[in-house]
Short mmCIF file of C-alpha atoms in Angstrom, two decimals:
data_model
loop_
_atom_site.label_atom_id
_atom_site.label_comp_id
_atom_site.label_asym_id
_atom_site.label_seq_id
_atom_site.Cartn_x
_atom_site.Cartn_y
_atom_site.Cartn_z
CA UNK A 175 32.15 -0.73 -29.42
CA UNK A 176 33.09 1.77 -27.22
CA UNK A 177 31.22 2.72 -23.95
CA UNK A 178 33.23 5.37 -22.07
CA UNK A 179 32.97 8.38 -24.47
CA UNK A 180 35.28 10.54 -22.57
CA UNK A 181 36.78 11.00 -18.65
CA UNK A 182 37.25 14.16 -16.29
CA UNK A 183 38.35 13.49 -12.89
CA UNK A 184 36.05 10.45 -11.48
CA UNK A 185 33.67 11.35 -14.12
CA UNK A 186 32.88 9.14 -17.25
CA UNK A 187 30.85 10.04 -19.63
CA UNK A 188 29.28 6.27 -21.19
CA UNK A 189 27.50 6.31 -24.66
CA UNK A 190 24.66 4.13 -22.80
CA UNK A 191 23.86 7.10 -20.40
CA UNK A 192 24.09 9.70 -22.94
CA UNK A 193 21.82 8.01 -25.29
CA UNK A 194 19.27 7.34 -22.63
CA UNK A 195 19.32 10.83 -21.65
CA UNK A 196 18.96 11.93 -25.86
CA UNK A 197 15.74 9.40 -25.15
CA UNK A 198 14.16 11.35 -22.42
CA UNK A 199 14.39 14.63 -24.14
CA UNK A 200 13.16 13.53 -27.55
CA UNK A 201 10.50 11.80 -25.57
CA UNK A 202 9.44 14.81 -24.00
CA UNK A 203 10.07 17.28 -27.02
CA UNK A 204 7.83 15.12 -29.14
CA UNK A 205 4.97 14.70 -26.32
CA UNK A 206 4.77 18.35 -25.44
CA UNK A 207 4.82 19.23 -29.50
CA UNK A 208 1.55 17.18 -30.04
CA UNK A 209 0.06 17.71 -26.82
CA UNK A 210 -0.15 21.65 -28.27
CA UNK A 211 -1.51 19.85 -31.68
CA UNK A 212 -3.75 18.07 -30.44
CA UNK A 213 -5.44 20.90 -27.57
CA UNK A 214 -4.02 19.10 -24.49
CA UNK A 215 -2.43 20.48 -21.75
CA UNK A 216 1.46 20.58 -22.68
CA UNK A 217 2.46 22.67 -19.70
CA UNK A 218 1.66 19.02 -17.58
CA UNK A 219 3.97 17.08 -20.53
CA UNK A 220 7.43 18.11 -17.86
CA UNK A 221 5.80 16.74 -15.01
CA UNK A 222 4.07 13.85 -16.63
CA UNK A 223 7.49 13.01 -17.75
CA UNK A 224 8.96 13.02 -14.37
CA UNK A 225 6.23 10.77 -12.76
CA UNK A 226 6.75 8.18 -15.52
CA UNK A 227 10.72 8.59 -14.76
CA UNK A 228 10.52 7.99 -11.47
CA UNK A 229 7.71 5.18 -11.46
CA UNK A 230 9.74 3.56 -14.90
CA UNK A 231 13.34 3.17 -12.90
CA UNK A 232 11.38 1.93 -10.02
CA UNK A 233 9.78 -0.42 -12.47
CA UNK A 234 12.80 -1.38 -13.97
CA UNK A 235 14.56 -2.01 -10.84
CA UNK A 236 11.84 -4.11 -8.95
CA UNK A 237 11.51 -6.72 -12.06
CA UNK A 238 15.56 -7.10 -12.37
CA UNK A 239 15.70 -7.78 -8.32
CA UNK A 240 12.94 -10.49 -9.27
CA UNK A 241 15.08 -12.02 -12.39
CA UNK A 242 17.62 -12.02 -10.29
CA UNK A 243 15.61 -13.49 -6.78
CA UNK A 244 18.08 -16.26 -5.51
CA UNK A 245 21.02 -13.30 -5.50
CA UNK A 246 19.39 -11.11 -3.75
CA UNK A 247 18.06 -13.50 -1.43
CA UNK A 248 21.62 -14.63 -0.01
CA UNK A 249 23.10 -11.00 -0.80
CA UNK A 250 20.64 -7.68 -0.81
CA UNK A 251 23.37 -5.48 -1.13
CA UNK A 252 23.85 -6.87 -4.63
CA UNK A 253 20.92 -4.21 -5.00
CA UNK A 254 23.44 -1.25 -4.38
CA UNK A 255 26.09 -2.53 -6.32
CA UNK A 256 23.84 -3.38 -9.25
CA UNK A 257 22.09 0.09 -9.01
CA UNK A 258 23.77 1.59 -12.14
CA UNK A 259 23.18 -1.31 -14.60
CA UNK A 260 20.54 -3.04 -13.55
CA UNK A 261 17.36 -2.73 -15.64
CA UNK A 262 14.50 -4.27 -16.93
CA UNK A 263 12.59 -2.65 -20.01
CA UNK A 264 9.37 -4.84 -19.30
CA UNK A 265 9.37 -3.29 -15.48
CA UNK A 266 10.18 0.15 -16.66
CA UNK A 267 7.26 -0.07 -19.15
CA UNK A 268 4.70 -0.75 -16.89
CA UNK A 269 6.22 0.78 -13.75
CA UNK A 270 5.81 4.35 -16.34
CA UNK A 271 2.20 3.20 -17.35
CA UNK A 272 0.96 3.04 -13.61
CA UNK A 273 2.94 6.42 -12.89
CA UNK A 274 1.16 7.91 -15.71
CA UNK A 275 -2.02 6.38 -14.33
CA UNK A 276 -1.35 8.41 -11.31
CA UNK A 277 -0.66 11.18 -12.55
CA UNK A 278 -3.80 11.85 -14.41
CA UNK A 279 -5.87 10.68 -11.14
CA UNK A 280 -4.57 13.57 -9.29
CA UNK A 281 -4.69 16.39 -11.83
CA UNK A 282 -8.17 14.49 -12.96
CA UNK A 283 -6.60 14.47 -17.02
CA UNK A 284 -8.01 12.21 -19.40
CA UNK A 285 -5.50 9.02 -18.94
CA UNK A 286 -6.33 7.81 -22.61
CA UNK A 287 -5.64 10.38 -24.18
CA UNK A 288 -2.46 11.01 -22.19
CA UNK A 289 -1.36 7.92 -23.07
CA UNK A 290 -2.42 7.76 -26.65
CA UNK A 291 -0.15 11.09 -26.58
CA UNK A 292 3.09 9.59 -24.54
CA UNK A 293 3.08 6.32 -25.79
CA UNK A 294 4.58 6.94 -29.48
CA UNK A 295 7.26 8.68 -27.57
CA UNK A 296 8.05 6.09 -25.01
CA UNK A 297 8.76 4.10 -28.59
CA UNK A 298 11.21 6.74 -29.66
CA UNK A 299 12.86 6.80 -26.13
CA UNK A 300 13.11 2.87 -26.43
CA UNK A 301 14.84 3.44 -30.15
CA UNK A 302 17.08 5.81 -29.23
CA UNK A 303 18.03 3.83 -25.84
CA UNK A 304 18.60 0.37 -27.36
CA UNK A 305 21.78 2.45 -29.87
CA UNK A 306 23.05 3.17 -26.30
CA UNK A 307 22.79 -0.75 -25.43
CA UNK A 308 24.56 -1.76 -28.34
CA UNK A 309 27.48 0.73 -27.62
CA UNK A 310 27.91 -0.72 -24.14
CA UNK A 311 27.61 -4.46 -25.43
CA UNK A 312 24.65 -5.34 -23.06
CA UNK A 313 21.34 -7.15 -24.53
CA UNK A 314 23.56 -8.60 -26.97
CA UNK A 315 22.58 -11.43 -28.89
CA UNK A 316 23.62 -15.23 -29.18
CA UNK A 317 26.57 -16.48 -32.19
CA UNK A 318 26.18 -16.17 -34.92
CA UNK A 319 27.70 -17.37 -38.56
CA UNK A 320 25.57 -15.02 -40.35
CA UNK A 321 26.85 -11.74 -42.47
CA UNK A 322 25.03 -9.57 -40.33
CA UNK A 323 26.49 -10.58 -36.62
CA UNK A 324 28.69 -8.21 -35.07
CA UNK A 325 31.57 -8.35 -32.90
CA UNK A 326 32.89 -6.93 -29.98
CA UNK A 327 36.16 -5.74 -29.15
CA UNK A 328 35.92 -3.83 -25.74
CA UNK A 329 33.15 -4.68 -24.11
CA UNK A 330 32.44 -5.39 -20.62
CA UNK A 331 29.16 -7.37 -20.43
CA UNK A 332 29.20 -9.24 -24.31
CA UNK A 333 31.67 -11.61 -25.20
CA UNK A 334 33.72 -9.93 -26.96
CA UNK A 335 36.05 -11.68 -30.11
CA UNK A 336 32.60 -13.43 -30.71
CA UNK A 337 29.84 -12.84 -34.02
CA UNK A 338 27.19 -12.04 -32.33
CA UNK A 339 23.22 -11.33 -33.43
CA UNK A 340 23.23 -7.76 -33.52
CA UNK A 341 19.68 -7.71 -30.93
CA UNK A 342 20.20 -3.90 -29.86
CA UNK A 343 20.07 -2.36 -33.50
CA UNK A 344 17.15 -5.20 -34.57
CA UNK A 345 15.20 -3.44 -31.48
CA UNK A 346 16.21 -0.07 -32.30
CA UNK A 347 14.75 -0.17 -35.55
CA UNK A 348 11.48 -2.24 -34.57
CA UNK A 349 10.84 0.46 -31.96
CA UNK A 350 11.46 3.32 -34.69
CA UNK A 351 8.84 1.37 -36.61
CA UNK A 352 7.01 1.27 -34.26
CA UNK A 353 7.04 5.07 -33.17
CA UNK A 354 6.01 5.58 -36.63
CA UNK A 355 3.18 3.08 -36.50
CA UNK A 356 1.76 4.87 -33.26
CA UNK A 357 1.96 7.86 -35.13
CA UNK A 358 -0.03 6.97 -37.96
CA UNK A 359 -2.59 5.09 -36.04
CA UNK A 360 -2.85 8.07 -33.57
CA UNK A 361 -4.42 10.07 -37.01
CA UNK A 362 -6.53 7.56 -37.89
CA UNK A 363 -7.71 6.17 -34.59
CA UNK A 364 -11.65 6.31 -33.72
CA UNK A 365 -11.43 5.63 -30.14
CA UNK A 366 -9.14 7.48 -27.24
CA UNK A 367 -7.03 3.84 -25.67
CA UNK A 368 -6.23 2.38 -29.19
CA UNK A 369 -3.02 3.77 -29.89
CA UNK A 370 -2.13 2.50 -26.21
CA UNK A 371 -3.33 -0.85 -27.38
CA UNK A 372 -1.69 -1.15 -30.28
CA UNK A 373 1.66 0.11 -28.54
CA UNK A 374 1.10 -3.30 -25.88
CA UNK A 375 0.28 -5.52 -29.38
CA UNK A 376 3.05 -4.87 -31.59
CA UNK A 377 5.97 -4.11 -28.62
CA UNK A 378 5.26 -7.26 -26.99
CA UNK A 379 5.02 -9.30 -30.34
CA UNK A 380 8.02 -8.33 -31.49
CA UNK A 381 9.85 -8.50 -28.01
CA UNK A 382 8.44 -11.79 -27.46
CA UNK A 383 9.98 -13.08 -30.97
CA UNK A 384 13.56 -11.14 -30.38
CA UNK A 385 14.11 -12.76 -27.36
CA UNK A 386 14.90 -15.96 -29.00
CA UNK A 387 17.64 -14.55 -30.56
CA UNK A 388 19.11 -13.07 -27.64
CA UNK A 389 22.09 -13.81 -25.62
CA UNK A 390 22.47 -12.87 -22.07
CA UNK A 391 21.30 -15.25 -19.64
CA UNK A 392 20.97 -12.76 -16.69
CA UNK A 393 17.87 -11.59 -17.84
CA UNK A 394 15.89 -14.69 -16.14
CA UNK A 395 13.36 -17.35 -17.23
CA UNK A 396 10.00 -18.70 -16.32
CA UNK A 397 10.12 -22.15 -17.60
CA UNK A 398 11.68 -22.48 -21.41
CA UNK A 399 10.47 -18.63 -21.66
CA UNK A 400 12.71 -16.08 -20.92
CA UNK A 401 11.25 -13.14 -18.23
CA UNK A 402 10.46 -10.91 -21.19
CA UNK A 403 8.55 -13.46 -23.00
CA UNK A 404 6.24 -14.66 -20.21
CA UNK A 405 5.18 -10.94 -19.28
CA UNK A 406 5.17 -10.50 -23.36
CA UNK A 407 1.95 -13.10 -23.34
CA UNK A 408 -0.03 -11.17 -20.68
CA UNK A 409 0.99 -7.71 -22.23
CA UNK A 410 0.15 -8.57 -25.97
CA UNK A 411 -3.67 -10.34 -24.55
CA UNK A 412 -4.33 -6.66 -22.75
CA UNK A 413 -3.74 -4.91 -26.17
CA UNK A 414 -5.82 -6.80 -27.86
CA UNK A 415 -8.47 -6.86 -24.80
CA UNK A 416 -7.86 -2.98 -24.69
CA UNK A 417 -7.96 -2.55 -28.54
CA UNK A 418 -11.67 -4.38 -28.47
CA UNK A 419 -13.01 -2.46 -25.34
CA UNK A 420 -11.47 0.26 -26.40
CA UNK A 421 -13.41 0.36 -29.54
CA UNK A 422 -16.63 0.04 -27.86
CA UNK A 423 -16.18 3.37 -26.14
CA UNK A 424 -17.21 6.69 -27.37
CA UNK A 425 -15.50 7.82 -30.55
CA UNK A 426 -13.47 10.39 -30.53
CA UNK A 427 -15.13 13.22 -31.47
CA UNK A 428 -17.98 12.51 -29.24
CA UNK A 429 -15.06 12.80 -26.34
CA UNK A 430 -13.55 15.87 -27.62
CA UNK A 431 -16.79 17.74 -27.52
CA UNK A 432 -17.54 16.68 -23.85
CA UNK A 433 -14.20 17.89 -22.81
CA UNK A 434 -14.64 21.19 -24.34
CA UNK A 435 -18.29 21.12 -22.11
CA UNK A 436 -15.96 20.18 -19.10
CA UNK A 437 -13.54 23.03 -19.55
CA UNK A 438 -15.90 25.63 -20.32
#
C-alpha cells in the first residue's frame, strides 16, 4: 500500500492523515445531526469536538511516551521526533472521554447524554482511521499462511514482502459494527450512560482479542499482555460496572422531562 498520496513542494499529502481527518468530520457531522434529533444543543457539537481533539492527542501521546518509557528515559527528544507518528488509541480514548468530561462541567451539559451522543461517532472516527493505518502499513499484524493475509510492498513501518494478518481492516470493520451497535442501542436504551457502557464493553473485548493477532512490538507490554490488553481488562470491568449503575438511574424519560423543567 501506498502512503504518500501526492507531493507539492515539502508538502505530502499521506493516506493516514487524510483518512484521520475524513474521521473527524464524519465524527462531527454525525454528532451534530443527532444532537438536533435528539433536542440537544448541536451548536456545542464544534467545540465539544475540539476539547475531545485536543485532550485525545494528548491522550494518545502521554500513553505511547509510557510504552515506550526506557527511550524516553535515556533520550526525551525522541518525543519531538516521534511527534507525527506516535499514537496510542487506548490514550486517545480516554484522554477524549476526560476532555468531554470537562467540557460538560463548564458549560454544566448533561455528560451522559453527551456521551451517549459522541460515542457512536468516536466508533466511526476509529473505522474510518484504522483504513488510513492499513494504507501506511502501521498496526499491522503477525505472518500469516492464511488466504486472507496481505502483503506489503512499500511500506515503511510493516515488513513488507511478508503475508501478514490484515489487523487494520479486521478493526475497521469491528468498529463499523460497532458504530452500528451504538446506534441501535442508543434507540432502545432506558437509561442516559448505557450506550457509553456498552461502547467500553464491546471496544475493549474485541481490542483485547485482536491484539493477539497483531504484529508490531512497539506498542509495549505489561507482562505476557500487550499495553492494549492490560488497559482492555480495566476498560471492559467499567462498562459493565457503568452498564449496571447505569441502569439503576432514572430512565430516560424521567430525565428528559427534568431537563425540559431546567431549561424552562
Amino acid at each position: 500500500m501506498y502512503n504518500d498520496l501526492f507531493s507539492i513542494g515539502p508538502f505530502t499529502m499521506h493516506t493516514y492523515g487524510l483518512m484521520i481527518a475524513i474521521g473527524i468530520i464524519a465524527a462531527y457531522l454525525t454528532a451534530e445531526r443527532r444532537a438536533k434529533k435528539k433536542g440537544l444543543d448541536s451548536e456545542k457539537i464544534f467545540d465539544l469536538v475540539i476539547w475531545c481533539l485536543i485532550s485525545g492527542f494528548l491522550g494518545s501521546k502521554i500513553l505511547y511516551c509510557l510504552t515506550i518509557l526506557p527511550r524516553v528515559m535515556e533520550d526525551p527528544m525522541v518525543i519531538i521526533r516521534t511527534f507525527g507518528d506516535g499514537w496510542v488509541v487506548f490514550g486517545g480514548i480516554l484522554g477524549g472521554i476526560l476532555g468531554a468530561y470537562l467540557f460538560c462541567r463548564k458549560y454544566k451539559l448533561q455528560h451522559w447524554k453527551y456521551f451517549d451522543l459522541a460515542l457512536p461517532s468516536v466508533a466511526l472516527a476509529q473505522a474510518i482511521g484504522r483504513i488510513g493505518c492499513f494504507f501506511a502499513g502501521c498496526c499491522y499484524g503477525e505472518e500469516t499462511t492464511s488466504w486472507f493475509g496481505i502483503t506489503f510492498h512499500n511500506s515503511n513501518f510493516a515488513p513488507n514482502e511478508v503475508s501478514l494478518v490484515p489487523t487494520q481492516l479486521i478493526s475497521s470493520g469491528l468498529d463499523f459494527l460497532l458504530f452500528a451497535s451504538l446506534l441501535w442501542m442508543d434507540k432502545r436504551k432506558k437509561r442516559d450512560g448505557q450506550v457509553t457502557a456498552l461502547y467500553l464493553i464491546l471496544y475493549s473485548g474485541g481490542r483485547f482479542i485482536l491484539e493477539f493477532f497483531r504484529g508490531d512490538l512497539i506498542r509495549g507490554n505489561v507482562g505476557t499482555l500487550s499495553t492494549s490488553q492490560f488497559i482492555s481488562i480495566f476498560t471492559f470491568a467499567a462498562g459493565v460496572i457503568l452498564f449496571v449503575l447505569r441502569s439503576k438511574s432514572k430512565p430516560v424519560a424521567e430525565d428528559a422531562k427534568e431537563l425540559e423543567k431546567e431549561e424552562k
